[in-house]
Structure formats: C-alpha cells, structure tokens
Short mmCIF file of C-alpha atoms in Angstrom, two decimals:
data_model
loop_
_atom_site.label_atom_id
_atom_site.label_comp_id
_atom_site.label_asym_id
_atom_site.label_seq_id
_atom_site.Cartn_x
_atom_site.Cartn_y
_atom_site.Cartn_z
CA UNK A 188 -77.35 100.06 -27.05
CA UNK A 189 -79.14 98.40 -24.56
CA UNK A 190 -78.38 97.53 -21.07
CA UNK A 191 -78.26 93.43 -19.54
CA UNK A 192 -81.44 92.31 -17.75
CA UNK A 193 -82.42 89.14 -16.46
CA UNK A 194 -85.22 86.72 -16.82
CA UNK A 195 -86.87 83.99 -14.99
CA UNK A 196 -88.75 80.73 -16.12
CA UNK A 197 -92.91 81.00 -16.77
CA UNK A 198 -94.16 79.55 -20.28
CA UNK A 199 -93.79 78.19 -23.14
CA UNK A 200 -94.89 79.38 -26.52
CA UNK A 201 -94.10 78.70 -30.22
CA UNK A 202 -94.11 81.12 -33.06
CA UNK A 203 -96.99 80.90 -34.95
CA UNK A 204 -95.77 79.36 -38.22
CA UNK A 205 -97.15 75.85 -39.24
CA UNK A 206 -94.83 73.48 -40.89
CA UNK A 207 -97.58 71.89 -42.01
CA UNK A 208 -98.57 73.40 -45.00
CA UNK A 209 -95.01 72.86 -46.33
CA UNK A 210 -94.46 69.96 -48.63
CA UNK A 211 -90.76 68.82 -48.48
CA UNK A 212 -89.38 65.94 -49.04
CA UNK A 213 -86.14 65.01 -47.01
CA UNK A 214 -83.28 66.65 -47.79
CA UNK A 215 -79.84 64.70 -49.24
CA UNK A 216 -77.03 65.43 -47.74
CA UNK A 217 -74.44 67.89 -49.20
CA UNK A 218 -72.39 70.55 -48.81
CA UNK A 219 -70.90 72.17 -46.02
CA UNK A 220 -72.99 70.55 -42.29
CA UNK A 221 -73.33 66.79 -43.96
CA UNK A 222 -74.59 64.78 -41.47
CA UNK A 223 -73.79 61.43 -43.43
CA UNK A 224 -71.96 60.02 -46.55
CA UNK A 225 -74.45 59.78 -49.65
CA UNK A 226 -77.65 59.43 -47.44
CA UNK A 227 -80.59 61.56 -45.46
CA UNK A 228 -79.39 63.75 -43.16
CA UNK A 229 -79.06 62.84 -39.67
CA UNK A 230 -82.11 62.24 -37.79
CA UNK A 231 -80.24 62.87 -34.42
CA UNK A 232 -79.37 66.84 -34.91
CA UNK A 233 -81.16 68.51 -31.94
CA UNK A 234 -84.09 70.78 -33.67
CA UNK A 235 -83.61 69.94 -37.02
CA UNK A 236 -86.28 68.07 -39.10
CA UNK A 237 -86.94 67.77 -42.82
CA UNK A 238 -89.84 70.75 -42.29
CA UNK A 239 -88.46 72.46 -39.66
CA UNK A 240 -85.09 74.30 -37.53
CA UNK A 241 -86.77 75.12 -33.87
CA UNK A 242 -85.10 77.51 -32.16
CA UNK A 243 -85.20 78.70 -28.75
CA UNK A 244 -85.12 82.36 -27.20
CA UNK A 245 -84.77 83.60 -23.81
CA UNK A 246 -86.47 86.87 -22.84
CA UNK A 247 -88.88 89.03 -20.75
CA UNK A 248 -92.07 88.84 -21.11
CA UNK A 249 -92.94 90.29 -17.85
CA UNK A 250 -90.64 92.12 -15.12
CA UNK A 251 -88.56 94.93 -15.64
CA UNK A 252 -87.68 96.02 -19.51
CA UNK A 253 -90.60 94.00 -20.29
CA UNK A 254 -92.10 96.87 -23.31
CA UNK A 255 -88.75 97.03 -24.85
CA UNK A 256 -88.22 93.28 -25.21
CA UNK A 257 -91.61 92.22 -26.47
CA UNK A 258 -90.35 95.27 -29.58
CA UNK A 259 -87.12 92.86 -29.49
CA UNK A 260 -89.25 89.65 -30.03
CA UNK A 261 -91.26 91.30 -32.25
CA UNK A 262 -88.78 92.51 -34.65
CA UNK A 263 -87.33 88.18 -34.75
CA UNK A 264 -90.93 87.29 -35.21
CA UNK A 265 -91.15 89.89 -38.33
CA UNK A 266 -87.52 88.70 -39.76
CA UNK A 267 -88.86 84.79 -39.59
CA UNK A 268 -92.09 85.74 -41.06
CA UNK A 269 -90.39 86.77 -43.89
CA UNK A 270 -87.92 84.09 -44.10
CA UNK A 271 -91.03 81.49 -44.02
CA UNK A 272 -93.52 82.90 -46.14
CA UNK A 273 -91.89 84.71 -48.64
CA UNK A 274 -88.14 83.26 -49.03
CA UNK A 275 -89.37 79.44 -48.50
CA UNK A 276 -87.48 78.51 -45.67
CA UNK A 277 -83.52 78.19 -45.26
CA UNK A 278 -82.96 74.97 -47.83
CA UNK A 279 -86.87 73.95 -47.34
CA UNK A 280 -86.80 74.30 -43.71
CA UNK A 281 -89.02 76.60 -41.73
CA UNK A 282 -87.64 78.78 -38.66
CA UNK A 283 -89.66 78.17 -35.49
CA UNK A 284 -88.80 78.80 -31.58
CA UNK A 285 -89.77 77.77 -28.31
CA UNK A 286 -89.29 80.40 -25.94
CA UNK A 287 -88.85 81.13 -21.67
CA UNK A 288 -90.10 84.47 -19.94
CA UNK A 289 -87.28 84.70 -17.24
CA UNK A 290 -88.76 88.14 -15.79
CA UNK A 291 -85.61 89.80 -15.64
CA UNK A 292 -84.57 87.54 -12.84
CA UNK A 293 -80.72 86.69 -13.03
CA UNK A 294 -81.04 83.25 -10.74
CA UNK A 295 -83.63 81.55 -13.08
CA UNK A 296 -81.77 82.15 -16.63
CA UNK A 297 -80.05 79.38 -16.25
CA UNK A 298 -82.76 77.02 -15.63
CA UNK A 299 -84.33 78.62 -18.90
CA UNK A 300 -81.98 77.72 -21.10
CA UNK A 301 -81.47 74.45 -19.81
CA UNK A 302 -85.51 73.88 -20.24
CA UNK A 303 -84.85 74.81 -23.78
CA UNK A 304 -82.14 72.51 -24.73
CA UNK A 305 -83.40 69.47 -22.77
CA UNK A 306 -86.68 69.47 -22.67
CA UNK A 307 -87.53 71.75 -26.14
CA UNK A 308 -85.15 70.07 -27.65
CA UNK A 309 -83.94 73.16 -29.84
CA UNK A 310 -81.25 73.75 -32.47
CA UNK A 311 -79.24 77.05 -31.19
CA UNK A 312 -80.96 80.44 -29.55
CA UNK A 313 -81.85 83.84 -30.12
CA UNK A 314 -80.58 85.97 -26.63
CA UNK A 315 -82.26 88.78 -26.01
CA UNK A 316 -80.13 91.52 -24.45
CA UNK A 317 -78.81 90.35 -20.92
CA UNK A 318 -77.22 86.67 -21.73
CA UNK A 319 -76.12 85.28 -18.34
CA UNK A 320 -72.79 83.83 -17.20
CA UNK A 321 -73.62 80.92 -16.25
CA UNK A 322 -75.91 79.60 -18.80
CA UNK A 323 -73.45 81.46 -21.68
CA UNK A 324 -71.15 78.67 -19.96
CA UNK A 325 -73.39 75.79 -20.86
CA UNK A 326 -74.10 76.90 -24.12
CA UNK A 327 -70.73 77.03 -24.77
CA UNK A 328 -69.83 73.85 -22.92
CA UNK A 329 -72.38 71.92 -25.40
CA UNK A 330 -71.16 74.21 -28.78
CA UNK A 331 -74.77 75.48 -29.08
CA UNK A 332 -75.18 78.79 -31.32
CA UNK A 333 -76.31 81.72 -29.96
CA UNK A 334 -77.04 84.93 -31.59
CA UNK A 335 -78.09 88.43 -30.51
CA UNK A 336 -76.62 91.61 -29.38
CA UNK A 337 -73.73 91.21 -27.06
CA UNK A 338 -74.85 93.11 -24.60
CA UNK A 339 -72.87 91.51 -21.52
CA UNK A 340 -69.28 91.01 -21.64
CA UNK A 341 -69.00 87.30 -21.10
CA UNK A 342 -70.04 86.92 -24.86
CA UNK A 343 -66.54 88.31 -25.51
CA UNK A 344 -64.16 85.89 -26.96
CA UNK A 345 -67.44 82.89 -27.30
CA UNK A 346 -66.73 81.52 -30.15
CA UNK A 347 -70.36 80.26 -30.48
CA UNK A 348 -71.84 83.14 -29.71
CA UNK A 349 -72.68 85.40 -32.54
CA UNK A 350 -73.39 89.20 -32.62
CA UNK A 351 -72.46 92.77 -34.67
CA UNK A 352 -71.89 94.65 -31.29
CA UNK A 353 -69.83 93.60 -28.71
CA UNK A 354 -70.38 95.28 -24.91
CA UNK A 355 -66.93 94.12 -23.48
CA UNK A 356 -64.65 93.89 -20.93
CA UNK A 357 -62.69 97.05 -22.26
CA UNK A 358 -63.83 100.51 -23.47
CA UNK A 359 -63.07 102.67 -26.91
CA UNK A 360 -62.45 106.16 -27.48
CA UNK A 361 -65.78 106.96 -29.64
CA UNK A 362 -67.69 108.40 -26.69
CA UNK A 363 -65.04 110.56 -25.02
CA UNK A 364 -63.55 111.49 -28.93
CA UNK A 365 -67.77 112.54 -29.72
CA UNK A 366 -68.01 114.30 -26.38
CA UNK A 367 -64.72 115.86 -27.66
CA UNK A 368 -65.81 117.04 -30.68
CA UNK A 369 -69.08 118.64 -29.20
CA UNK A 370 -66.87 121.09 -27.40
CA UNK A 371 -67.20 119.17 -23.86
CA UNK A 372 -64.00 119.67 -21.67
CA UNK A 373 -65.81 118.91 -18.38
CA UNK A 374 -67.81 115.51 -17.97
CA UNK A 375 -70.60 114.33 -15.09
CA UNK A 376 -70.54 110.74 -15.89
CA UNK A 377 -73.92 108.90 -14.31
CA UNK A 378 -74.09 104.89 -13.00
CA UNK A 379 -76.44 102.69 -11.25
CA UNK A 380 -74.86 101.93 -8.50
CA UNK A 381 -77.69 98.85 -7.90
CA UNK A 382 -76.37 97.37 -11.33
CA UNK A 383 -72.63 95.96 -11.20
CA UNK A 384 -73.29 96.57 -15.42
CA UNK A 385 -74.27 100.07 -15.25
CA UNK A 386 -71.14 100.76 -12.81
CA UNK A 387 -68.87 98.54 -15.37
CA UNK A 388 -70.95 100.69 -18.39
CA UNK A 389 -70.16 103.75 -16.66
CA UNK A 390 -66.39 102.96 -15.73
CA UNK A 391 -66.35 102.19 -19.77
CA UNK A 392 -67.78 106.06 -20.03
CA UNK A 393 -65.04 107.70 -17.93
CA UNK A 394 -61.80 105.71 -19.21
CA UNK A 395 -63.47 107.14 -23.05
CA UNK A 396 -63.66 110.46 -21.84
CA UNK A 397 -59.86 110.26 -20.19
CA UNK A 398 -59.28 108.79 -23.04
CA UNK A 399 -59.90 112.05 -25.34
CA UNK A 400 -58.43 114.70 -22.58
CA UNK A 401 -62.09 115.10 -21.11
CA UNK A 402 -61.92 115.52 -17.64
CA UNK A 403 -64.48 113.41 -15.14
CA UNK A 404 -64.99 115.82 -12.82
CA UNK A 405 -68.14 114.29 -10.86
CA UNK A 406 -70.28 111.06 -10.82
CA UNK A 407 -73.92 110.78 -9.94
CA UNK A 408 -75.31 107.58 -8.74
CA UNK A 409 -79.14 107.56 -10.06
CA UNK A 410 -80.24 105.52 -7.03
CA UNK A 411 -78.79 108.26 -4.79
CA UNK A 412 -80.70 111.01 -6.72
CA UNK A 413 -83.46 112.80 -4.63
CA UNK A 414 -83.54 115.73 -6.25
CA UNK A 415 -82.72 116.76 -10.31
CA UNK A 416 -82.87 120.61 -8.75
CA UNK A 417 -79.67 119.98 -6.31
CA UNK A 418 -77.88 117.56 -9.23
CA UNK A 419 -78.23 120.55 -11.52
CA UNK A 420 -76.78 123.08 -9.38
CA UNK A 421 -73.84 120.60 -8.55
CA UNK A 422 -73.50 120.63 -12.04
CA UNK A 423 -73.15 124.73 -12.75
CA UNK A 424 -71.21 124.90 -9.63
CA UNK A 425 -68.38 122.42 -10.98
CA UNK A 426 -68.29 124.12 -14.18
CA UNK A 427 -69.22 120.50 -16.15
CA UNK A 428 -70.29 121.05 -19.63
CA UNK A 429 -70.53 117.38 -20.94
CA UNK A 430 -73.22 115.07 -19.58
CA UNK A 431 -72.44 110.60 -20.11
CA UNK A 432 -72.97 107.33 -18.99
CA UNK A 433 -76.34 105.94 -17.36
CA UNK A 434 -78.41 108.81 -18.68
CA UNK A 435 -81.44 107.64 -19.19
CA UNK A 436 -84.69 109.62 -21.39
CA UNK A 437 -86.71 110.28 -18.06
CA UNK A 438 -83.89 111.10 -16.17
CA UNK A 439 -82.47 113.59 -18.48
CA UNK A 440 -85.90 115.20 -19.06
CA UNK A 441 -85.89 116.14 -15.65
CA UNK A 442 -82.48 117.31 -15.63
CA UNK A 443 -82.13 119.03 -18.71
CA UNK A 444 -85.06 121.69 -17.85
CA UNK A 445 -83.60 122.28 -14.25
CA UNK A 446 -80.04 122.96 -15.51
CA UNK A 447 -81.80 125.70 -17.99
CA UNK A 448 -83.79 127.06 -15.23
CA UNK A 449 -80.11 128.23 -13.66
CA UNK A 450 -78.70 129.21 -16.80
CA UNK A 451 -77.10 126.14 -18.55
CA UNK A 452 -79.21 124.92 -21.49
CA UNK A 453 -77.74 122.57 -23.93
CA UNK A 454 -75.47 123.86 -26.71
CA UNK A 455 -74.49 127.06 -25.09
CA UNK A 456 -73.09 126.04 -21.61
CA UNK A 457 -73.89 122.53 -21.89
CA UNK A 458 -72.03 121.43 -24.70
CA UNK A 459 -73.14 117.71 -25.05
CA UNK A 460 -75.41 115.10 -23.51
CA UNK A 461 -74.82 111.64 -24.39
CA UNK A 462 -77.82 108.95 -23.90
CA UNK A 463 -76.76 105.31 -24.65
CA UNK A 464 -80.37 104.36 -25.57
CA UNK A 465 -83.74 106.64 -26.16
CA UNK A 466 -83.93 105.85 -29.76
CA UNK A 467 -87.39 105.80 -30.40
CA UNK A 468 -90.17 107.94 -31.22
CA UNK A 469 -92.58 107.47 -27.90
CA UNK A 470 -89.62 109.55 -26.56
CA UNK A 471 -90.14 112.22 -28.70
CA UNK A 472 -93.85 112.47 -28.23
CA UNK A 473 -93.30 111.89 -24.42
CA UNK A 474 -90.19 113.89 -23.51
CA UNK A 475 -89.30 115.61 -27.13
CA UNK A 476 -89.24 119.42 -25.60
CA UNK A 477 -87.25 118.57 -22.29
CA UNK A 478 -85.18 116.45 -24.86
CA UNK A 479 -84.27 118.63 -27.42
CA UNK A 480 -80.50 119.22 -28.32
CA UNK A 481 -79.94 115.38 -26.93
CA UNK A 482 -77.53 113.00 -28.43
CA UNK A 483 -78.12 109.20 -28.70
CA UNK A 484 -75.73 106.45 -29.24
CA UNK A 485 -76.92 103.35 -31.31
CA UNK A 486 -75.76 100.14 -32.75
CA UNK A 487 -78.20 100.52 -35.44
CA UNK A 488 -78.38 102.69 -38.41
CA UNK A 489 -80.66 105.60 -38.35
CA UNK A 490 -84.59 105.07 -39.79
CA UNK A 491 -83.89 108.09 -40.74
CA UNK A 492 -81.57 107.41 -44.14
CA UNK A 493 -84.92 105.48 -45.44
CA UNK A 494 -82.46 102.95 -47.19
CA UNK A 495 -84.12 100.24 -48.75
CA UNK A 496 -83.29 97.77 -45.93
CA UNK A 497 -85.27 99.86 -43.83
CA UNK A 498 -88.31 100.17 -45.98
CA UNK A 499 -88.09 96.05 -45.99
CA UNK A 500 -88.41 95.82 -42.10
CA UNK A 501 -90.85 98.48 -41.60
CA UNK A 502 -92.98 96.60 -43.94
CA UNK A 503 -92.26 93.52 -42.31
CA UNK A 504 -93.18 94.94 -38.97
CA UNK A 505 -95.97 96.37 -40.49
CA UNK A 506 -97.05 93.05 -42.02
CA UNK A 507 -96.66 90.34 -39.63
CA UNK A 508 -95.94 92.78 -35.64
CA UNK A 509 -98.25 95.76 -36.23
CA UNK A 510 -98.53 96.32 -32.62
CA UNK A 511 -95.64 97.30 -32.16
CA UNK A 512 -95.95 101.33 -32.70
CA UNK A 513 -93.94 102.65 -34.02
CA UNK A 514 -91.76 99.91 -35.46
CA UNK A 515 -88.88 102.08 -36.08
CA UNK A 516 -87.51 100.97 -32.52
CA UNK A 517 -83.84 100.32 -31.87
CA UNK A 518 -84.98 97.34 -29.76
CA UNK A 519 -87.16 95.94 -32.70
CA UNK A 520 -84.10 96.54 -35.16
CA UNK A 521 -82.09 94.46 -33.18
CA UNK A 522 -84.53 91.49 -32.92
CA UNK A 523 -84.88 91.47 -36.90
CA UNK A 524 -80.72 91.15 -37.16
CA UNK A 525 -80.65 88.57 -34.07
CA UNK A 526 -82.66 86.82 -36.58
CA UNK A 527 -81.38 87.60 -39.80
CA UNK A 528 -77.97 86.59 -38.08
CA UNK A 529 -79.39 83.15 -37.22
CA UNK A 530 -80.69 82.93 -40.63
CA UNK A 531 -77.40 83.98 -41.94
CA UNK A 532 -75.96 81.00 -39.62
CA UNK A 533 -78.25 78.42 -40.97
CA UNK A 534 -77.24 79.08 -44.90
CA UNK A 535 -73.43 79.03 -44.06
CA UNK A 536 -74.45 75.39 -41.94
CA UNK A 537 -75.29 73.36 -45.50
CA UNK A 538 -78.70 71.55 -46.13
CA UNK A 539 -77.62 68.82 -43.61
CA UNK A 540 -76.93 71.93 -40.41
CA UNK A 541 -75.27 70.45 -37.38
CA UNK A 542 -74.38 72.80 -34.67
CA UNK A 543 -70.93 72.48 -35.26
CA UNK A 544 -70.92 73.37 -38.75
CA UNK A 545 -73.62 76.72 -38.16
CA UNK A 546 -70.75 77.71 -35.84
CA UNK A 547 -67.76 76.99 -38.22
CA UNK A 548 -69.52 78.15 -41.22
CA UNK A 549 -70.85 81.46 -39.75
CA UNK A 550 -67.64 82.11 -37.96
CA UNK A 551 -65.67 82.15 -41.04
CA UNK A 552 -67.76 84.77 -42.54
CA UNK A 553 -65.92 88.20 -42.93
CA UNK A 554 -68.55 90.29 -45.14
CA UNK A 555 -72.24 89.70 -43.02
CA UNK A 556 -73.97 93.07 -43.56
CA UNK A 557 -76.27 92.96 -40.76
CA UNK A 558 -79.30 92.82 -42.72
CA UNK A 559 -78.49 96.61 -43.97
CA UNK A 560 -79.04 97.64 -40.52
CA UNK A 561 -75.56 98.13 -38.34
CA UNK A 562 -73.27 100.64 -38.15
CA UNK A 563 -70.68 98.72 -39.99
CA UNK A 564 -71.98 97.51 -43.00
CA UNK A 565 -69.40 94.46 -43.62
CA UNK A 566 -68.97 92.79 -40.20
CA UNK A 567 -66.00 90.36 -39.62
CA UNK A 568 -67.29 87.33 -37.52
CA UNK A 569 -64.29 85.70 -37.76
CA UNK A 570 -62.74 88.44 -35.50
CA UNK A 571 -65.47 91.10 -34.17
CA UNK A 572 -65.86 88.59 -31.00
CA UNK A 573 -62.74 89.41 -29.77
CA UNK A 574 -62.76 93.07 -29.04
CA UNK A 575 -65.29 96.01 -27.52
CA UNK A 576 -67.37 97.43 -30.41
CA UNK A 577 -65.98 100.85 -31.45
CA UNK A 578 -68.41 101.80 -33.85
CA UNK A 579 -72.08 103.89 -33.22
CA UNK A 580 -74.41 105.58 -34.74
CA UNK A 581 -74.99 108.79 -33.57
CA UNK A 582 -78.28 110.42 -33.38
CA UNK A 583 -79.33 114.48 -32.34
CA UNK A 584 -83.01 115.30 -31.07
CA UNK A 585 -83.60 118.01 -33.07
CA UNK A 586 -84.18 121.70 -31.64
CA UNK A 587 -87.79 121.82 -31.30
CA UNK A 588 -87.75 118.00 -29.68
CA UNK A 589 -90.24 116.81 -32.79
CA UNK A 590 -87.67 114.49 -34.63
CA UNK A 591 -84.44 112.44 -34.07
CA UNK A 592 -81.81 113.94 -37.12
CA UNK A 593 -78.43 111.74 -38.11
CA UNK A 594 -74.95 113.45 -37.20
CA UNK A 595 -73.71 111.89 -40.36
CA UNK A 596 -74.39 109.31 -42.34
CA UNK A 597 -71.21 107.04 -41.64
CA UNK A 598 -70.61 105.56 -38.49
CA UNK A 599 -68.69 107.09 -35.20
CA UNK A 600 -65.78 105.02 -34.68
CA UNK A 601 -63.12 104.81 -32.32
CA UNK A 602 -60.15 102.66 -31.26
CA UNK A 603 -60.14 100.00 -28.19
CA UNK A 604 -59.12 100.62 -25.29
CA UNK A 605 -58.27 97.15 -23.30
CA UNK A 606 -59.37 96.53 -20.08
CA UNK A 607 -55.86 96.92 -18.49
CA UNK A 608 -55.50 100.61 -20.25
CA UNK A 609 -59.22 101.26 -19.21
CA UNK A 610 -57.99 100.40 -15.70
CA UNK A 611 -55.10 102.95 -16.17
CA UNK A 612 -57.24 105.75 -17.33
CA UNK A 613 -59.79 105.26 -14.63
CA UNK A 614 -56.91 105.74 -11.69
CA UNK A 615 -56.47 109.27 -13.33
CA UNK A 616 -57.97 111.66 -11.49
#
C-alpha cells in the first residue's frame, strides 16, 4: 500500500503514442455513452476524438517519492502501450495523457488538475497515490472519472472515483487478526507525527490490533527517533513482541539488527513485523539480511505465483518501460491496473464515451478482475467505494533476506471496522 503525497505544477508532457498512424473513420453512435440519435458522435465530449481519448495524470516527477512514482507512471505507460499497439485502441480510439509534476506539494494539486481539465482539455484522470481534497472536490463537482489507488480517504464514497483498494476513513481487523496469528500479544505501533496520514494510518493500525485482543502498549513517532539503539531497548524493556504501522524498509533495517543485538530477533521473541510497503526487490538487495523474517502488506498479488497475468505485464514492462528495474514493483503494478481500470471504464462508456456514461457504466460493474493483479480477483465497483479495503496480500522476506515468499496464495481478509468503532477501540487503553 502506499502512503498520500503531494505534487506541485512544472510541465507538460504527452505519452508517446501517435494517433497518426491510425486510420479511423468516425465512429456512429451506439450503444451504451451515445452522444446523439442516428448520427457522429458528439464533437463537444472533452478529450474524445475519432483517433483519440486524452487523458490526464497527476504525479511526481520530482520531490519527495519521486523513484516510486515514475515505477507508477511507468507501469500506465506499459498498460497503454499495450492497449494501442497490440489491442487497437478501445473502439478505434487510442489512449493518450497529458500530465502535471506537482512535486509532492499539497497547495499546488489543485491548480494541476485544474490545468488539466481547462487548459488540456482531457477526458477523465489517472491519480497517482495522494489525490487531494480539494481538487477530488472539483473533479467530482464536474463528474470527471478518476481512477487509481485510493490511497487518501476522501475517495471514499466518490462515486466518480474509481479504484480496487480503498484507504478510508475506518480501519479492518486484517492487520491486528495477521499480527494475531503470528503469535504477537504485545504491539509498538510507529506514525509520522509530521504526516496527519501517517498518524490517521497509524490510528487505523492500533484500533486493528485492539481489534484482535493485541495490546498497543507503546508508539514511536519516527520524527522523534534519534536513536534505533534506545527504541530497541524500549522495546525489550516493555516486553512488545509485535512491531506495526509506519514501519518503513530503512527504518526497520536499523531496528531489526539492534533489537537482535539485545536478544530479540524476529520469530523467537519478536513474533511479527508488519511493513505496509517494501515490496520490491532493490529492498532485498539493499536491506535483505537486516530484513529477513519481515512481513509486507500489499494490495497486489504476489510476482511470485508467476500467473499468466503477471508474465503479460512483465513483458509489457519489459517491452515498452525497461528502465524500470526490476519491473516486478508494487508501485509499477498499480500504475498498469490504474490503467487497465481506465481502460476497463472506457469499454463499459460505448463507442460514443461521455463522462457520464464511463462513470455509470463502470460503476455498475460487479466482476472487474483487476487486470489479474489484486487481491480480490472479482471486485464490486458498484459497492467497494463505500467501505475501507479489508483484503491484502501478505508477503514474508525469507530467512536468509534473498527473496520475498507468499504466506498463502489467497488473500488476508478481514472485516470493517467504521470509523466510530475505530474511535472506540482507540480510547482503550
């Protein structure tokens, strides 16, 4: 799962993909997202031309999180390669986008999107992870369709916002019922307390926990940590054997060694540490030893299974975003179905798409398998927008730190917990 960020106006760029060399006639109207009775379609549909659906995406290109997003473009790139070159289009049409760096600045997404839909004219958008309010408001406001991961609660209950994972207002039970099942008793939960979403992410964390009969027994703020030495001996002197919340791969690989130094190495004393992202195999050839015995929690399904989904986007990544290394990247996985979601969108739309029909069409779709790629292999977007995500696929670094190895082969699931009972838990001591 990955964490909101923020992103500020710079440039302008389209993906390299020439209409051009497509000869199309105009389309007739029919089926579902007719434009007119018997005629062309409408000429006045923002980003929609015989040729061509433009698109617009919102991301970092520089500024904090910039290596993971450009893996994120990178994997929508890949997924409209495909759609363009080897599938023909969506109903003739080629996928393009016009696209904003925001630089991970909160003030300035606004004035991105609004670029975008004024001035670039485009169809619907492709969010990178970290969607703000206020321009999920005008998007809304002017029915535009947006899909991505849902990594910031406001894109709960959006009806034209799209996505297989929901963030939330509210928490489930699948952390604090894995945590459970690892034989952790005793949780350290960690936040950011410079992030208002890391603190919500890691109030989420501790009502899961309370949730399962885990006890939260201490919480470290990372931007209070001087020393991983003194947090580790905290840790042995409160008895905690269950590590959650903002733990992030370099933090942890300085923890993790410190804590065995003093007699508490992971699986014997240490029952469980939970990362919510770390996915991805630089980690392993960075951190893999200090790692080892880790679990991750994903929204994707592991590379690992090799299904033949899988083998389609490597070789897709491979094809048409080779530098990105490796491609099996969470980040890049969730680019390709931000994509294939907005490709998805586009079919259920009719050969004359409005925005209104994208969103009515897609929304009534019960069945979208996520390109192969989610947890949950039959997604209900007529309802998932509603609630917190409760499914996850959980991921061990294996002993010697040299490979990531599937817990099982389903999902982890959980229930919901609302934000009311979330509020409950979290008075608990």
């Amino acid at each position: 799962m990955l964490f909101p960020v923020n992103r500020r106006l710079t440039r302008t760029v389209t993906l390299a993909a020439s209409a051009s060399s497509l000869a199309v006639s105009l389309v007739a109207c029919g089926g579902g997202g007719a434009s007119g009775v018997g005629g062309a379609c409408s000429t006045t549909v923002p980003g929609i031309t015989p040729t061509e659906v433009k698109a617009g995406m919102v991301w970092s290109d520089t500024g904090p999180g910039a290596a993971t997003m450009r893996s994120f473009r990178a994997g929508v790139d890949a997924r409209f390669h495909v759609a363009n070159e080897e599938d023909g289009g969506v109903y003739g049409r080629k996928v393009t986008y016009a696209w904003r760096d925001d630089q991970a600045d909160q003030q300035l997404n606004l004035s991105a999107v609004q670029e975008l839909l004024d001035q670039e004219k485009i169809f619907g958008l492709i969010y990178a992870p970290g969607a703000g309010t206020q321009s999920a408001k005008l998007l809304q406001e002017r029915s535009v369709p947006v899909t991505g991961i849902a990594s910031d609660p406001v894109w709960l209950g959006m009806n034209n916002m799209f996505s297989w994972f929901y963030l939330g207002n509210g928490s489930s039970t699948t952390t604090g019922r894995y945590v459970r099942d690892q034989g952790g008793t005793r949780a350290a939960v960690f936040a950011v307390d410079a992030i208002a979403s890391s603190g919500d992410f890691a109030q989420q964390t501790a009502a899961s926990l309370k949730a399962n009969d885990v006890r939260v027994v201490k919480t470290f703020y990372i931007g209070e940590i001087t020393s991983w030495q003194t947090v580790a001996q905290q840790i042995k002197a409160n008895g905690i054997d269950a590590l959650a919340g903002v733990l992030m791969p370099a933090g942890a690989a300085e923890l993790l060694p410190e804590l065995a130094k003093i007699g508490v190495t992971l699986g014997d004393g240490l029952k469980v540490a939970l990362m919510p992202l770390g996915y991805d195999n630089s980690n392993l050839t960075q951190l893999g030893r200090a790692l080892a015995g880790v679990s991750i929690f994903t929204d994707i399904q592991p590379f690992e299974l090799d299904t033949a989904d899988q083998r389609k986007f490597k070789q897709a990544m491979s094809d048409f975003a080779p530098e990105i290394q490796p491609p099996t990247q969470d980040a890049a996985a969730d680019g390709w179905i931000s994509a294939d979601l907005f490709l998805r969108g586009l079919e259920a739309a009719g050969t004359c798409p409005t925005r209104e029909s994208f969103i009515t069409g897609l929304r009534a779709v019960r069945d979208y398998d996520g390109a192969g790629m989610t947890p949950d292999a039959s997604n209900d977007l007529s309802t998932n927008f509603r609630q917190t995500s409760t499914c996850y696929s959980a991921i061990k670094i294996s002993k010697d730190g040299s490979r990531f190895e599937p817990t099982s082969s389903t999902a982890t699931c959980g229930d919901v917990i609302t934000p009311e009972q979330m509020a409950a838990l979290n008075q608990r001591s």
